[in-house]
PDB file of C-alpha atoms in Angstrom:
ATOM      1  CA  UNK K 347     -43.815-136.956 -32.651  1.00  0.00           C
ATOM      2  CA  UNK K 348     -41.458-139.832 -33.728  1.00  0.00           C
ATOM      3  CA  UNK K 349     -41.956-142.461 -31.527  1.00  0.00           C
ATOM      4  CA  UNK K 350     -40.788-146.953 -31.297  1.00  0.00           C
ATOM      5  CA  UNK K 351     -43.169-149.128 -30.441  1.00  0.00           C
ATOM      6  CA  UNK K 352     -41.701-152.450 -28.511  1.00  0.00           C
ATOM      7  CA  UNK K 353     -44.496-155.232 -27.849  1.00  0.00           C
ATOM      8  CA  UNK K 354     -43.119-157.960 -25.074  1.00  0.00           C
ATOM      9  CA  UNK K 355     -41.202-155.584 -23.424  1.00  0.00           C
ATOM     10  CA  UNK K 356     -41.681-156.661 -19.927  1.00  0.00           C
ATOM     11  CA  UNK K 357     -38.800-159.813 -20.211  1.00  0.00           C
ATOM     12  CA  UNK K 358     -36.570-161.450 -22.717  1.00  0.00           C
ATOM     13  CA  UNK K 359     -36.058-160.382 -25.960  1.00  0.00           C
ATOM     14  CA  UNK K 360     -38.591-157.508 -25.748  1.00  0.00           C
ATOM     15  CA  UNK K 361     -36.602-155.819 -22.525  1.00  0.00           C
ATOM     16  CA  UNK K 362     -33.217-156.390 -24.644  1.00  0.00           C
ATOM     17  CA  UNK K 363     -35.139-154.296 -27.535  1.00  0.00           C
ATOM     18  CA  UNK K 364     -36.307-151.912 -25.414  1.00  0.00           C
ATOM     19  CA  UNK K 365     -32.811-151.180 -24.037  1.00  0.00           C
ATOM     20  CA  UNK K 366     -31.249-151.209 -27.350  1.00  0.00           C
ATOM     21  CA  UNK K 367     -33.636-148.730 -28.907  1.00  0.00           C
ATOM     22  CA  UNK K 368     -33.125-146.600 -26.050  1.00  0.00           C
ATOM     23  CA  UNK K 369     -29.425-146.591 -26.413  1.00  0.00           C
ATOM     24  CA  UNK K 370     -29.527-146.385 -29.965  1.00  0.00           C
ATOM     25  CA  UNK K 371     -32.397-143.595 -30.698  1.00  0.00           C
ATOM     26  CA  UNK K 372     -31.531-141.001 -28.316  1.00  0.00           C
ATOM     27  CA  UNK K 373     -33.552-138.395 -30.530  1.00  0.00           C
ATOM     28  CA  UNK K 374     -37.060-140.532 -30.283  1.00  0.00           C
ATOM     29  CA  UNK K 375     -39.587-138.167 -28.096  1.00  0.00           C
ATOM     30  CA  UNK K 376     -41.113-141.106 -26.840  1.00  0.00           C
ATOM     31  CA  UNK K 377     -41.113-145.228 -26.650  1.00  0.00           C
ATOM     32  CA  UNK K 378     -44.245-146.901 -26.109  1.00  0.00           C
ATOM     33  CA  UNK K 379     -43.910-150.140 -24.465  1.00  0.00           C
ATOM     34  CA  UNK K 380     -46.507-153.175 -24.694  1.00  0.00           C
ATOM     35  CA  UNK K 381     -46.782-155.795 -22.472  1.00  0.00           C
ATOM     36  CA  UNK K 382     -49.379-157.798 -20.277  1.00  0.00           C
ATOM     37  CA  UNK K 383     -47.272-156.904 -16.621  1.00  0.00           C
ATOM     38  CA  UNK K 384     -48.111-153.331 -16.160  1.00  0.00           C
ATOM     39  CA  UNK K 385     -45.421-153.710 -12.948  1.00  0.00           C
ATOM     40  CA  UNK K 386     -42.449-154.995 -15.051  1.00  0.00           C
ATOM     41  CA  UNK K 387     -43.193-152.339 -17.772  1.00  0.00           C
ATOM     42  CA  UNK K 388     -43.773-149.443 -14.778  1.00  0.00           C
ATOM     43  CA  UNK K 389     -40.034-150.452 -13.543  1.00  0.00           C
ATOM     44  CA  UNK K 390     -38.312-150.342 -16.950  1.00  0.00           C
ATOM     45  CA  UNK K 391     -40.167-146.721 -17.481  1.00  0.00           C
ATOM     46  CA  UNK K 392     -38.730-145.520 -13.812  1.00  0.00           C
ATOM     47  CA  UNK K 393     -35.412-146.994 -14.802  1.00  0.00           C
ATOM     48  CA  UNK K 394     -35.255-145.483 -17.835  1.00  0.00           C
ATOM     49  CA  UNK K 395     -36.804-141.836 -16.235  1.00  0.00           C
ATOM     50  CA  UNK K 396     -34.137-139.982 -18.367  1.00  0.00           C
ATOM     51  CA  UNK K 397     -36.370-140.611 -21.738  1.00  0.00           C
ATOM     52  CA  UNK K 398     -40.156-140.334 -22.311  1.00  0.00           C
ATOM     53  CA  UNK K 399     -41.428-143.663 -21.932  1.00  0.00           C
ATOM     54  CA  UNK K 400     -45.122-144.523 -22.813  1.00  0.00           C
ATOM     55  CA  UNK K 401     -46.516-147.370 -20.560  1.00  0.00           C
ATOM     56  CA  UNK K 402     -48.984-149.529 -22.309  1.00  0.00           C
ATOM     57  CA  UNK K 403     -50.512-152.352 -20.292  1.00  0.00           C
ATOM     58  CA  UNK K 404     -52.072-154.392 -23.168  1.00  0.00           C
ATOM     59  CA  UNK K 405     -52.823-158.262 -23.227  1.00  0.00           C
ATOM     60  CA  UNK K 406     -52.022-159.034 -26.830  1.00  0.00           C
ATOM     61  CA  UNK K 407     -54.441-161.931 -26.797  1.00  0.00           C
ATOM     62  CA  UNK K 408     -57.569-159.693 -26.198  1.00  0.00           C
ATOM     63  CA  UNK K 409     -59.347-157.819 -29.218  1.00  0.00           C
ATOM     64  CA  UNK K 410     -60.168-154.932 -26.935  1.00  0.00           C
ATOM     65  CA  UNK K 411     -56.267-154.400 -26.934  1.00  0.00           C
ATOM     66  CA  UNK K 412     -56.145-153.448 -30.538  1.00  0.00           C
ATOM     67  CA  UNK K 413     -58.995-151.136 -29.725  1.00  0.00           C
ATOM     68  CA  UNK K 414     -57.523-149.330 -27.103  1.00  0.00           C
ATOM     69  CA  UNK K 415     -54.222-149.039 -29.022  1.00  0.00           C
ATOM     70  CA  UNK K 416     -55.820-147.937 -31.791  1.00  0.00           C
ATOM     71  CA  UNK K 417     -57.671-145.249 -29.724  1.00  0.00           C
ATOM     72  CA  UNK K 418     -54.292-143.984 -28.595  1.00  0.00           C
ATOM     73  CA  UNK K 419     -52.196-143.900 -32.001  1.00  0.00           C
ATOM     74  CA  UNK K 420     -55.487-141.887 -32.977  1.00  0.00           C
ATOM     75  CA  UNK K 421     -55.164-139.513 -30.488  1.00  0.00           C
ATOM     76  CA  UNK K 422     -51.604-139.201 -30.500  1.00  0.00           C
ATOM     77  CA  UNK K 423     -51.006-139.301 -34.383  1.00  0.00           C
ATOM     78  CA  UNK K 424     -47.127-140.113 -34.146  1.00  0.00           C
ATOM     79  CA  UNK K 425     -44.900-141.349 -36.460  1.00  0.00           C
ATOM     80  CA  UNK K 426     -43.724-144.762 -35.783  1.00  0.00           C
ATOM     81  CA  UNK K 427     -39.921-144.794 -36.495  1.00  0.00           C
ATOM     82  CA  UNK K 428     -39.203-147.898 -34.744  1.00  0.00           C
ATOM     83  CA  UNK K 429     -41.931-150.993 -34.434  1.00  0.00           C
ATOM     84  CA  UNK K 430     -40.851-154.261 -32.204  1.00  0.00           C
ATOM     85  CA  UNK K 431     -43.145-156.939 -32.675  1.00  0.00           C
ATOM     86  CA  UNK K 432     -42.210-159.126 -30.714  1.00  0.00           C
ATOM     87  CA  UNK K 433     -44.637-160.342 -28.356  1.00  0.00           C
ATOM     88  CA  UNK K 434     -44.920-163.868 -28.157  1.00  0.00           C
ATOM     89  CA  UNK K 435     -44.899-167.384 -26.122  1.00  0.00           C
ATOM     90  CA  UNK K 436     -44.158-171.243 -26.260  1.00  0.00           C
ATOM     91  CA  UNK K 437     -46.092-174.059 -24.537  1.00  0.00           C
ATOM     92  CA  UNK K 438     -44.231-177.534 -24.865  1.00  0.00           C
ATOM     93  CA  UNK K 439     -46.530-180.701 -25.286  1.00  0.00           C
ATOM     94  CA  UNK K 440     -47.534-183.456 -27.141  1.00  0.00           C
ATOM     95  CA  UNK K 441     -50.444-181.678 -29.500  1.00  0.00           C
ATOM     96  CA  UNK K 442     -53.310-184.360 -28.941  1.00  0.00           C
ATOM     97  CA  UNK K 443     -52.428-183.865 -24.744  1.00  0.00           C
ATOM     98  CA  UNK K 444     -52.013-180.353 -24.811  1.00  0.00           C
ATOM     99  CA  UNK K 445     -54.698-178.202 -23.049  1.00  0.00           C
ATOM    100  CA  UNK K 446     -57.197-176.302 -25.152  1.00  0.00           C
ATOM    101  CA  UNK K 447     -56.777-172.968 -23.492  1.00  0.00           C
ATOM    102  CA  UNK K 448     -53.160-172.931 -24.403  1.00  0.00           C
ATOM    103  CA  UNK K 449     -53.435-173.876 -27.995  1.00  0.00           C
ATOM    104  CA  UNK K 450     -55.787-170.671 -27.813  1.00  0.00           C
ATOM    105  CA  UNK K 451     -53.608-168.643 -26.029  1.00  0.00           C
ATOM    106  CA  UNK K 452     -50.552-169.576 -28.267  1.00  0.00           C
ATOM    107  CA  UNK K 453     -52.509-169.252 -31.253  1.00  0.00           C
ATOM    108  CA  UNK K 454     -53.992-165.933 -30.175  1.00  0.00           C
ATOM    109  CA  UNK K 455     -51.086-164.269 -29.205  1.00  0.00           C
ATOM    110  CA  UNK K 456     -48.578-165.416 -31.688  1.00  0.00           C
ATOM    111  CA  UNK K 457     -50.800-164.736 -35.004  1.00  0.00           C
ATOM    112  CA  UNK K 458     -53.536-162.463 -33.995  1.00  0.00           C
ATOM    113  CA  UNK K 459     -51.308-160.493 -31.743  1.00  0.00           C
ATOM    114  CA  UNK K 460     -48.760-159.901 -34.063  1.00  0.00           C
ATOM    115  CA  UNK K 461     -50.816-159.652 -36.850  1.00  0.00           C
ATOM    116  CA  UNK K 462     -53.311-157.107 -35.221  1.00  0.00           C
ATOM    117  CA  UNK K 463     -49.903-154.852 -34.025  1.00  0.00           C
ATOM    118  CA  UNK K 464     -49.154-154.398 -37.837  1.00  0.00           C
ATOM    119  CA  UNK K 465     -52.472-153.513 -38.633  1.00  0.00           C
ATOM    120  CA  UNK K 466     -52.987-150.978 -35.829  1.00  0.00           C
ATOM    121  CA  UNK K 467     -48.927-149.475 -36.614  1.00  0.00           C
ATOM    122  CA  UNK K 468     -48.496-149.638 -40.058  1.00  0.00           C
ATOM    123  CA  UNK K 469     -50.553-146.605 -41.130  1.00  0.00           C
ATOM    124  CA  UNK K 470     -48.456-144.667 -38.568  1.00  0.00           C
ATOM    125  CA  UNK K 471     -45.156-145.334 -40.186  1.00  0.00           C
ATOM    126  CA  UNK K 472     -43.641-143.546 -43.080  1.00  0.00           C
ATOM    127  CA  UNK K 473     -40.806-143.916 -45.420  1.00  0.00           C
ATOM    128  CA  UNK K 474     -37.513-144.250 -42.875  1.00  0.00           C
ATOM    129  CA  UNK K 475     -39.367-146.226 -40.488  1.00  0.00           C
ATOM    130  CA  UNK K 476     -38.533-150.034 -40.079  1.00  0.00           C
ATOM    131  CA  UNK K 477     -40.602-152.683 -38.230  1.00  0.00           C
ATOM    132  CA  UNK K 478     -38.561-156.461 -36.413  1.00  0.00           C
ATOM    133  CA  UNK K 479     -40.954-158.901 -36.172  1.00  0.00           C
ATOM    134  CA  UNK K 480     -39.360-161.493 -34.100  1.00  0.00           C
ATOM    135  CA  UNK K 481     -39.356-164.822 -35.152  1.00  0.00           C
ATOM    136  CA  UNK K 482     -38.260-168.015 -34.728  1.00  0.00           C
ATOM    137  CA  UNK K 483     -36.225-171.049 -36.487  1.00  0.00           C
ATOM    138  CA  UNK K 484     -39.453-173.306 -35.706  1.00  0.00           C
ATOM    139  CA  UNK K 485     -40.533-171.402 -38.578  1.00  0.00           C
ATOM    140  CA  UNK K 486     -38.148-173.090 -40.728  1.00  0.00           C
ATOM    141  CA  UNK K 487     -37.747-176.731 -38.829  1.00  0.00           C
ATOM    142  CA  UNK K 488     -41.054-178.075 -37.384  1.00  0.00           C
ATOM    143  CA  UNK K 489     -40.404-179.156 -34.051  1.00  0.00           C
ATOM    144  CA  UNK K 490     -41.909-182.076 -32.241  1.00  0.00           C
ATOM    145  CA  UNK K 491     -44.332-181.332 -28.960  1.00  0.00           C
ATOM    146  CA  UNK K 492     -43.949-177.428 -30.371  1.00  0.00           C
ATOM    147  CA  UNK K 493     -46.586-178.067 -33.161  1.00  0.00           C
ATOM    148  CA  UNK K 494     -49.088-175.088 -32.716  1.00  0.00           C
ATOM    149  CA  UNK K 495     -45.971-173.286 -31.840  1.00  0.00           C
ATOM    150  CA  UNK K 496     -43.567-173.909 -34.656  1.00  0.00           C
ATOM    151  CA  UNK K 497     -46.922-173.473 -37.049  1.00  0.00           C
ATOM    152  CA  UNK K 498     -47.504-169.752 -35.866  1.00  0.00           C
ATOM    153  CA  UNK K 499     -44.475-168.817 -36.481  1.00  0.00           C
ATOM    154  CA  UNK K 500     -44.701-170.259 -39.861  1.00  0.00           C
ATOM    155  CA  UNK K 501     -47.775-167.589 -40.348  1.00  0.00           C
ATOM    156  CA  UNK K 502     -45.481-164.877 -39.221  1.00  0.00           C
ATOM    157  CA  UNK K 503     -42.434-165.972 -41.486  1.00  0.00           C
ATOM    158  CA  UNK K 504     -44.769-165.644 -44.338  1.00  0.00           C
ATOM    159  CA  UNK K 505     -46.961-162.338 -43.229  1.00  0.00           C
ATOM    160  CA  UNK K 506     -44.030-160.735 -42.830  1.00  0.00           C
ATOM    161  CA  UNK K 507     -42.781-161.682 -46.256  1.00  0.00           C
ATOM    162  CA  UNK K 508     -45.945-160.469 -47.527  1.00  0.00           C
ATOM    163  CA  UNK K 509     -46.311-157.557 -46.193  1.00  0.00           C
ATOM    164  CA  UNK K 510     -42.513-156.620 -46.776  1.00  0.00           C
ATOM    165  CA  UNK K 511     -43.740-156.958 -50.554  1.00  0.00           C
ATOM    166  CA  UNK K 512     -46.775-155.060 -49.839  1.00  0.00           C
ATOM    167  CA  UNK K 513     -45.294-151.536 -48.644  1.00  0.00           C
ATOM    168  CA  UNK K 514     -42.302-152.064 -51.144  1.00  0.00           C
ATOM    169  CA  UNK K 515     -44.900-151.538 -53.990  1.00  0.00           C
ATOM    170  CA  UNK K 516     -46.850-148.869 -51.899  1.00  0.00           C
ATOM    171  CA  UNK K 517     -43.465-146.877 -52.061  1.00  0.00           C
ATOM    172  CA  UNK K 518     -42.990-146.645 -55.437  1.00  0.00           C
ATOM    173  CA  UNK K 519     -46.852-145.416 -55.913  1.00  0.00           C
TER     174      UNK K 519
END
């Protein structure tokens, strides 16, 4: 079963994915989308009715996601054509003023959500498939009352770097 994964695909850039893959990979037998707002993902999938769509209600700054998407991939066994990654959020404020739970939360779902998506995906793709992180150009400029922001997306600049190197050199094995 040849599948995309699209994480964040309740609003934004994620929805904009979503509709793009849909358009542009008729032949996929399903998408899986990921997202915290089970609603916004259920009206994309009834908009969309025409294609199998896979409605994953994950919160990509909880550990038991990973679990639970790992439990499906397991089950299902597909082959990931397509992977998203693109969940992700911003909270503006001066660092030393900003509130704990949100440098958490940023932290959490920025590096540990993205990172844990290529961890649980990447055994399910093959040669063909391609993976988008999305990322940002606070990854390149560090940007004032953005600090915790603008240094996550540092961490994905470079893991995606890394593991770009990674499966190049696992292809030619």
């Amino acid at each position: 079963m040849n599948i995309a994964i699209i994480t964040g695909a309740s609003a934004g850039l994620g929805k904009v994915f979503f509709e793009k893959v849909t358009e542009r990979y008729p032949a996929l037998d399903e998408i899986w989308i990921i997202a915290r707002r089970e609603d916004r993902l259920k009206e994309l999938a009834i908009k969309y009715s025409d294609r199998k769509i896979r409605v994953l209600p994950l919160d990509l700054a909880l550990s038991q996601s990973f679990e639970m998407l790992d439990q499906v991939l397991n089950e299902q066994n597909p082959n990931i054509k397509v992977l998203i990654n693109n969940a992700g959020f911003d909270r503006a404020g001066l660092f030393h003023k900003m509130k704990y739970t949100d440098i958490y939360s940023l932290i959490n779902v920025n590096v540990m959500g993205m990172t844990m998506i290529n961890r649980c995906c990447l055994p399910y793709m093959s040669k063909g498939s391609y993976e988008i992180i999305v990322g940002s150009a606070a990854a390149f400029v560090p940007l004032p009352w953005r600090a915790v922001y603008s240094a996550t997306k540092v961490y994905g600049k470079f893991l995606a770097r890394a593991l770009r190197q990674e499966e190049k050199k696992m292809a030619l094995m």
